[in-house]
Amino acid sequence: STSGFGTVVFAAQRVITATLSGTPTKPYDGTNTAPLGSISVSLPGVVSPDVVTASGISALYDDKNVAGSPTKEVTVSGLSLGGANADNYLLSSTTASANIGTITALSITASITGSITKTFDGNATAALTSTDYTLSSVIFPDDVTVTNTSGSYDNKNITGSPTKTVTVTSLVLGGADAGNYALSNAASVSGNVGTINALGITVTPDP
């Protein structure tokens, strides 16, 4: 524009795009919130030696699950500029995304509970269902169970009932959310919950 004082030139703001880096990582917690403090925001379009920074308000993984790690997409929202020369720049978007995220499986522990009972049959095999296990630290309302249906009593005999030791080895998780968890005691779990009842027999007198 022009005035009595000469020509005034208005410089347009330089449009720049934010990029993300870092390794935002957390154990599974049932949410898709990402640790904002673990993410660096860069502004490759800033002209040296200008001082311009960017910061965001929140960060989210693409979903809540472990699946996709270690390259889950993370999006930072609410980006804004700061620094001595920030007024000379304009962000092309107030959000930025990058495949830099990791959600690690949450460690949980299995226990055997209830009463594992059978009638004496000459072997030490124990039969279990998913309700015979409890899992510590599972986040509500996640669907996670132990799928193993076979274990063993400490021996085949009635002796020791009703507190015989039952052991299950090589535990496997099942359920819709099983992939978000890791068993700390997957190798084996034991509990003093076993009972073997006496086998009833009938004595028939000689004719």
PDB file of C-alpha atoms in Angstrom:
ATOM      1  CA  SER A   1       0.000   0.000   0.000  1.00  0.00           C
ATOM      2  CA  THR A   2       1.067   3.630  -0.333  1.00  0.00           C
ATOM      3  CA  SER A   3       0.710   6.692   1.868  1.00  0.00           C
ATOM      4  CA  GLY A   4       2.140  10.126   2.140  1.00  0.00           C
ATOM      5  CA  PHE A   5       5.104   8.600   3.829  1.00  0.00           C
ATOM      6  CA  GLY A   6       5.944   6.247   0.979  1.00  0.00           C
ATOM      7  CA  THR A   7       5.348   2.594   0.251  1.00  0.00           C
ATOM      8  CA  VAL A   8       4.628   0.112   3.058  1.00  0.00           C
ATOM      9  CA  VAL A   9       5.308  -3.571   2.302  1.00  0.00           C
ATOM     10  CA  PHE A  10       3.468  -6.230   4.307  1.00  0.00           C
ATOM     11  CA  ALA A  11       5.420  -9.478   4.436  1.00  0.00           C
ATOM     12  CA  ALA A  12       3.352 -12.654   4.387  1.00  0.00           C
ATOM     13  CA  GLN A  13       3.868 -15.158   7.156  1.00  0.00           C
ATOM     14  CA  ARG A  14       5.922 -18.168   6.151  1.00  0.00           C
ATOM     15  CA  VAL A  15       3.816 -21.351   6.260  1.00  0.00           C
ATOM     16  CA  ILE A  16       5.573 -24.271   7.961  1.00  0.00           C
ATOM     17  CA  THR A  17       4.650 -27.857   8.833  1.00  0.00           C
ATOM     18  CA  ALA A  18       5.452 -29.520  12.156  1.00  0.00           C
ATOM     19  CA  THR A  19       6.992 -32.980  12.274  1.00  0.00           C
ATOM     20  CA  LEU A  20       7.221 -35.423  15.183  1.00  0.00           C
ATOM     21  CA  SER A  21      10.041 -37.586  16.493  1.00  0.00           C
ATOM     22  CA  GLY A  22      10.886 -39.499  19.664  1.00  0.00           C
ATOM     23  CA  THR A  23       9.791 -42.820  21.114  1.00  0.00           C
ATOM     24  CA  PRO A  24       6.547 -42.298  23.065  1.00  0.00           C
ATOM     25  CA  THR A  25       6.155 -45.552  25.001  1.00  0.00           C
ATOM     26  CA  LYS A  26       3.890 -46.739  27.800  1.00  0.00           C
ATOM     27  CA  PRO A  27       2.551 -49.992  29.253  1.00  0.00           C
ATOM     28  CA  TYR A  28      -0.988 -50.815  28.191  1.00  0.00           C
ATOM     29  CA  ASP A  29      -3.487 -48.962  30.382  1.00  0.00           C
ATOM     30  CA  GLY A  30      -6.746 -49.278  28.475  1.00  0.00           C
ATOM     31  CA  THR A  31      -6.551 -45.783  26.943  1.00  0.00           C
ATOM     32  CA  ASN A  32      -4.985 -44.331  23.799  1.00  0.00           C
ATOM     33  CA  THR A  33      -3.362 -41.382  25.585  1.00  0.00           C
ATOM     34  CA  ALA A  34       0.300 -41.002  24.589  1.00  0.00           C
ATOM     35  CA  PRO A  35       3.046 -39.429  26.759  1.00  0.00           C
ATOM     36  CA  LEU A  36       3.358 -35.942  25.300  1.00  0.00           C
ATOM     37  CA  GLY A  37       6.648 -35.302  27.093  1.00  0.00           C
ATOM     38  CA  SER A  38       8.328 -38.083  25.105  1.00  0.00           C
ATOM     39  CA  ILE A  39       7.570 -36.433  21.757  1.00  0.00           C
ATOM     40  CA  SER A  40       9.734 -33.809  20.052  1.00  0.00           C
ATOM     41  CA  VAL A  41       8.148 -31.344  17.623  1.00  0.00           C
ATOM     42  CA  SER A  42      10.405 -30.035  14.864  1.00  0.00           C
ATOM     43  CA  LEU A  43       9.868 -27.160  12.424  1.00  0.00           C
ATOM     44  CA  PRO A  44      12.030 -27.829   9.365  1.00  0.00           C
ATOM     45  CA  GLY A  45      10.751 -24.761   7.481  1.00  0.00           C
ATOM     46  CA  VAL A  46      12.113 -22.181   9.942  1.00  0.00           C
ATOM     47  CA  VAL A  47      14.755 -19.892   8.422  1.00  0.00           C
ATOM     48  CA  SER A  48      18.037 -19.683  10.339  1.00  0.00           C
ATOM     49  CA  PRO A  49      18.709 -17.970  12.722  1.00  0.00           C
ATOM     50  CA  ASP A  50      15.052 -17.414  13.623  1.00  0.00           C
ATOM     51  CA  VAL A  51      13.944 -18.740  16.989  1.00  0.00           C
ATOM     52  CA  VAL A  52      10.639 -20.562  16.628  1.00  0.00           C
ATOM     53  CA  THR A  53       9.347 -23.501  18.654  1.00  0.00           C
ATOM     54  CA  ALA A  54       6.167 -25.543  18.683  1.00  0.00           C
ATOM     55  CA  SER A  55       4.278 -27.330  21.431  1.00  0.00           C
ATOM     56  CA  GLY A  56       1.090 -29.360  21.605  1.00  0.00           C
ATOM     57  CA  ILE A  57      -1.740 -29.822  24.073  1.00  0.00           C
ATOM     58  CA  SER A  58      -2.338 -33.565  23.817  1.00  0.00           C
ATOM     59  CA  ALA A  59      -1.044 -36.719  22.161  1.00  0.00           C
ATOM     60  CA  LEU A  60      -2.962 -39.843  21.192  1.00  0.00           C
ATOM     61  CA  TYR A  61      -2.074 -43.254  19.795  1.00  0.00           C
ATOM     62  CA  ASP A  62      -4.203 -44.456  16.880  1.00  0.00           C
ATOM     63  CA  ASP A  63      -5.866 -46.899  19.298  1.00  0.00           C
ATOM     64  CA  LYS A  64      -5.447 -48.280  22.826  1.00  0.00           C
ATOM     65  CA  ASN A  65      -3.942 -51.644  21.875  1.00  0.00           C
ATOM     66  CA  VAL A  66      -0.439 -53.109  21.866  1.00  0.00           C
ATOM     67  CA  ALA A  67      -0.928 -54.313  18.278  1.00  0.00           C
ATOM     68  CA  GLY A  68       1.061 -52.220  15.792  1.00  0.00           C
ATOM     69  CA  SER A  69       3.921 -51.421  18.182  1.00  0.00           C
ATOM     70  CA  PRO A  70       6.645 -50.249  17.827  1.00  0.00           C
ATOM     71  CA  THR A  71       5.330 -48.169  14.918  1.00  0.00           C
ATOM     72  CA  LYS A  72       1.895 -47.111  16.121  1.00  0.00           C
ATOM     73  CA  GLU A  73       0.722 -43.796  14.766  1.00  0.00           C
ATOM     74  CA  VAL A  74       0.782 -40.949  17.277  1.00  0.00           C
ATOM     75  CA  THR A  75      -1.010 -37.639  16.718  1.00  0.00           C
ATOM     76  CA  VAL A  76      -0.236 -34.435  18.595  1.00  0.00           C
ATOM     77  CA  SER A  77      -3.069 -31.881  18.664  1.00  0.00           C
ATOM     78  CA  GLY A  78      -3.349 -28.255  19.660  1.00  0.00           C
ATOM     79  CA  LEU A  79       0.000 -27.257  18.186  1.00  0.00           C
ATOM     80  CA  SER A  80       1.010 -23.625  18.561  1.00  0.00           C
ATOM     81  CA  LEU A  81       4.144 -21.612  17.882  1.00  0.00           C
ATOM     82  CA  GLY A  82       6.403 -19.841  20.351  1.00  0.00           C
ATOM     83  CA  GLY A  83       9.753 -18.129  20.335  1.00  0.00           C
ATOM     84  CA  ALA A  84      11.059 -14.672  19.487  1.00  0.00           C
ATOM     85  CA  ASN A  85      10.227 -14.957  15.779  1.00  0.00           C
ATOM     86  CA  ALA A  86       6.993 -16.950  15.977  1.00  0.00           C
ATOM     87  CA  ASP A  87       4.875 -14.102  14.560  1.00  0.00           C
ATOM     88  CA  ASN A  88       6.640 -14.488  11.210  1.00  0.00           C
ATOM     89  CA  TYR A  89       5.363 -18.025  10.757  1.00  0.00           C
ATOM     90  CA  LEU A  90       2.063 -19.860  10.371  1.00  0.00           C
ATOM     91  CA  LEU A  91       1.494 -23.559  10.971  1.00  0.00           C
ATOM     92  CA  SER A  92      -0.081 -25.405   8.055  1.00  0.00           C
ATOM     93  CA  SER A  93      -1.945 -27.549  10.584  1.00  0.00           C
ATOM     94  CA  THR A  94      -2.408 -27.578  14.351  1.00  0.00           C
ATOM     95  CA  THR A  95      -2.002 -31.365  14.355  1.00  0.00           C
ATOM     96  CA  ALA A  96       0.893 -33.628  13.345  1.00  0.00           C
ATOM     97  CA  SER A  97       1.213 -37.403  13.133  1.00  0.00           C
ATOM     98  CA  ALA A  98       4.028 -39.938  12.873  1.00  0.00           C
ATOM     99  CA  ASN A  99       4.471 -43.713  13.247  1.00  0.00           C
ATOM    100  CA  ILE A 100       6.657 -43.518  16.355  1.00  0.00           C
ATOM    101  CA  GLY A 101       4.519 -45.027  19.128  1.00  0.00           C
ATOM    102  CA  THR A 102       4.829 -48.113  21.288  1.00  0.00           C
ATOM    103  CA  ILE A 103       2.414 -49.635  23.798  1.00  0.00           C
ATOM    104  CA  THR A 104       3.916 -52.554  25.709  1.00  0.00           C
ATOM    105  CA  ALA A 105       1.922 -55.462  27.133  1.00  0.00           C
ATOM    106  CA  LEU A 106       0.806 -55.077  30.738  1.00  0.00           C
ATOM    107  CA  SER A 107       2.287 -57.711  33.034  1.00  0.00           C
ATOM    108  CA  ILE A 108      -0.293 -59.721  34.972  1.00  0.00           C
ATOM    109  CA  THR A 109      -0.159 -62.776  37.241  1.00  0.00           C
ATOM    110  CA  ALA A 110      -2.407 -65.843  37.179  1.00  0.00           C
ATOM    111  CA  SER A 111      -3.590 -67.734  40.255  1.00  0.00           C
ATOM    112  CA  ILE A 112      -5.578 -70.947  40.638  1.00  0.00           C
ATOM    113  CA  THR A 113      -8.622 -70.567  42.855  1.00  0.00           C
ATOM    114  CA  GLY A 114     -11.753 -72.449  43.846  1.00  0.00           C
ATOM    115  CA  SER A 115     -11.848 -76.186  44.281  1.00  0.00           C
ATOM    116  CA  ILE A 116     -10.451 -78.562  41.670  1.00  0.00           C
ATOM    117  CA  THR A 117     -12.233 -81.788  42.470  1.00  0.00           C
ATOM    118  CA  LYS A 118     -12.569 -85.249  40.977  1.00  0.00           C
ATOM    119  CA  THR A 119     -13.213 -88.829  41.999  1.00  0.00           C
ATOM    120  CA  PHE A 120     -10.165 -91.105  42.223  1.00  0.00           C
ATOM    121  CA  ASP A 121      -9.425 -92.559  38.786  1.00  0.00           C
ATOM    122  CA  GLY A 122      -5.862 -93.810  39.123  1.00  0.00           C
ATOM    123  CA  ASN A 123      -4.118 -90.781  37.583  1.00  0.00           C
ATOM    124  CA  ALA A 124      -3.061 -87.293  38.658  1.00  0.00           C
ATOM    125  CA  THR A 125      -4.715 -85.350  35.823  1.00  0.00           C
ATOM    126  CA  ALA A 126      -6.763 -82.326  36.922  1.00  0.00           C
ATOM    127  CA  ALA A 127      -9.501 -80.697  34.831  1.00  0.00           C
ATOM    128  CA  LEU A 128      -9.943 -76.913  34.973  1.00  0.00           C
ATOM    129  CA  THR A 129     -12.079 -74.217  33.379  1.00  0.00           C
ATOM    130  CA  SER A 130     -11.465 -70.492  32.908  1.00  0.00           C
ATOM    131  CA  THR A 131     -13.354 -69.823  36.150  1.00  0.00           C
ATOM    132  CA  ASP A 132     -10.678 -71.688  38.110  1.00  0.00           C
ATOM    133  CA  TYR A 133      -8.181 -68.875  37.466  1.00  0.00           C
ATOM    134  CA  THR A 134      -7.902 -65.295  38.630  1.00  0.00           C
ATOM    135  CA  LEU A 135      -5.775 -62.677  36.875  1.00  0.00           C
ATOM    136  CA  SER A 136      -4.265 -59.719  38.712  1.00  0.00           C
ATOM    137  CA  SER A 137      -4.320 -56.182  37.300  1.00  0.00           C
ATOM    138  CA  VAL A 138      -6.631 -56.796  34.323  1.00  0.00           C
ATOM    139  CA  ILE A 139      -8.228 -53.475  33.383  1.00  0.00           C
ATOM    140  CA  PHE A 140     -12.036 -53.405  33.492  1.00  0.00           C
ATOM    141  CA  PRO A 141     -13.896 -54.302  31.306  1.00  0.00           C
ATOM    142  CA  ASP A 142     -11.247 -56.140  29.278  1.00  0.00           C
ATOM    143  CA  ASP A 143     -11.931 -59.735  28.245  1.00  0.00           C
ATOM    144  CA  VAL A 144      -8.927 -61.851  29.285  1.00  0.00           C
ATOM    145  CA  THR A 145      -8.907 -65.467  30.473  1.00  0.00           C
ATOM    146  CA  VAL A 146      -6.551 -68.405  30.908  1.00  0.00           C
ATOM    147  CA  THR A 147      -7.416 -71.081  28.337  1.00  0.00           C
ATOM    148  CA  ASN A 148      -5.619 -74.087  29.862  1.00  0.00           C
ATOM    149  CA  THR A 149      -8.088 -76.832  30.775  1.00  0.00           C
ATOM    150  CA  SER A 150      -5.676 -79.472  32.048  1.00  0.00           C
ATOM    151  CA  GLY A 151      -3.285 -79.595  34.988  1.00  0.00           C
ATOM    152  CA  SER A 152      -2.026 -82.119  37.482  1.00  0.00           C
ATOM    153  CA  TYR A 153      -2.481 -82.943  41.141  1.00  0.00           C
ATOM    154  CA  ASP A 154       0.739 -83.477  43.119  1.00  0.00           C
ATOM    155  CA  ASN A 155      -0.055 -87.216  43.010  1.00  0.00           C
ATOM    156  CA  LYS A 156      -2.922 -89.538  42.092  1.00  0.00           C
ATOM    157  CA  ASN A 157      -3.972 -90.325  45.651  1.00  0.00           C
ATOM    158  CA  ILE A 158      -6.700 -89.066  47.946  1.00  0.00           C
ATOM    159  CA  THR A 159      -4.095 -88.288  50.625  1.00  0.00           C
ATOM    160  CA  GLY A 160      -3.776 -84.537  51.184  1.00  0.00           C
ATOM    161  CA  SER A 161      -7.327 -83.640  50.135  1.00  0.00           C
ATOM    162  CA  PRO A 162      -8.866 -81.124  50.321  1.00  0.00           C
ATOM    163  CA  THR A 163      -5.638 -79.142  49.978  1.00  0.00           C
ATOM    164  CA  LYS A 164      -3.744 -81.076  47.347  1.00  0.00           C
ATOM    165  CA  THR A 165      -1.510 -78.978  45.113  1.00  0.00           C
ATOM    166  CA  VAL A 166      -2.708 -78.482  41.532  1.00  0.00           C
ATOM    167  CA  THR A 167      -0.188 -77.267  38.932  1.00  0.00           C
ATOM    168  CA  VAL A 168      -0.757 -75.975  35.416  1.00  0.00           C
ATOM    169  CA  THR A 169       2.155 -75.364  33.028  1.00  0.00           C
ATOM    170  CA  SER A 170       2.619 -73.340  29.817  1.00  0.00           C
ATOM    171  CA  LEU A 171      -0.277 -70.998  30.502  1.00  0.00           C
ATOM    172  CA  VAL A 172      -1.957 -69.339  27.528  1.00  0.00           C
ATOM    173  CA  LEU A 173      -4.156 -66.231  27.570  1.00  0.00           C
ATOM    174  CA  GLY A 174      -7.384 -65.953  25.597  1.00  0.00           C
ATOM    175  CA  GLY A 175     -10.174 -63.429  25.138  1.00  0.00           C
ATOM    176  CA  ALA A 176     -10.685 -60.362  22.978  1.00  0.00           C
ATOM    177  CA  ASP A 177      -8.080 -58.292  24.852  1.00  0.00           C
ATOM    178  CA  ALA A 178      -5.466 -60.987  25.529  1.00  0.00           C
ATOM    179  CA  GLY A 179      -2.947 -59.384  23.171  1.00  0.00           C
ATOM    180  CA  ASN A 180      -2.574 -56.430  25.536  1.00  0.00           C
ATOM    181  CA  TYR A 181      -1.313 -58.565  28.427  1.00  0.00           C
ATOM    182  CA  ALA A 182       1.679 -60.768  29.272  1.00  0.00           C
ATOM    183  CA  LEU A 183       1.670 -63.396  32.020  1.00  0.00           C
ATOM    184  CA  SER A 184       4.539 -62.995  34.473  1.00  0.00           C
ATOM    185  CA  ASN A 185       4.153 -66.652  35.512  1.00  0.00           C
ATOM    186  CA  ALA A 186       3.271 -68.205  32.154  1.00  0.00           C
ATOM    187  CA  ALA A 187       5.662 -71.114  32.762  1.00  0.00           C
ATOM    188  CA  SER A 188       3.570 -72.541  35.602  1.00  0.00           C
ATOM    189  CA  VAL A 189       1.146 -71.766  38.381  1.00  0.00           C
ATOM    190  CA  SER A 190       0.183 -73.845  41.427  1.00  0.00           C
ATOM    191  CA  GLY A 191      -2.439 -73.682  44.146  1.00  0.00           C
ATOM    192  CA  ASN A 192      -3.455 -75.805  47.105  1.00  0.00           C
ATOM    193  CA  VAL A 193      -6.997 -76.181  45.854  1.00  0.00           C
ATOM    194  CA  GLY A 194      -7.202 -79.869  44.908  1.00  0.00           C
ATOM    195  CA  THR A 195      -9.447 -82.625  46.120  1.00  0.00           C
ATOM    196  CA  ILE A 196      -9.602 -86.261  45.029  1.00  0.00           C
ATOM    197  CA  ASN A 197     -12.575 -88.073  46.459  1.00  0.00           C
ATOM    198  CA  ALA A 198     -12.640 -91.775  47.199  1.00  0.00           C
ATOM    199  CA  LEU A 199     -13.990 -94.010  44.489  1.00  0.00           C
ATOM    200  CA  GLY A 200     -17.102 -95.793  45.619  1.00  0.00           C
ATOM    201  CA  ILE A 201     -17.054 -99.522  45.112  1.00  0.00           C
ATOM    202  CA  THR A 202     -19.613-102.215  45.657  1.00  0.00           C
ATOM    203  CA  VAL A 203     -18.789-105.454  47.403  1.00  0.00           C
ATOM    204  CA  THR A 204     -20.768-108.393  46.145  1.00  0.00           C
ATOM    205  CA  PRO A 205     -20.833-111.438  48.399  1.00  0.00           C
ATOM    206  CA  ASP A 206     -19.986-114.787  46.942  1.00  0.00           C
ATOM    207  CA  PRO A 207     -23.072-116.707  45.982  1.00  0.00           C
TER     208      PRO A 207
END
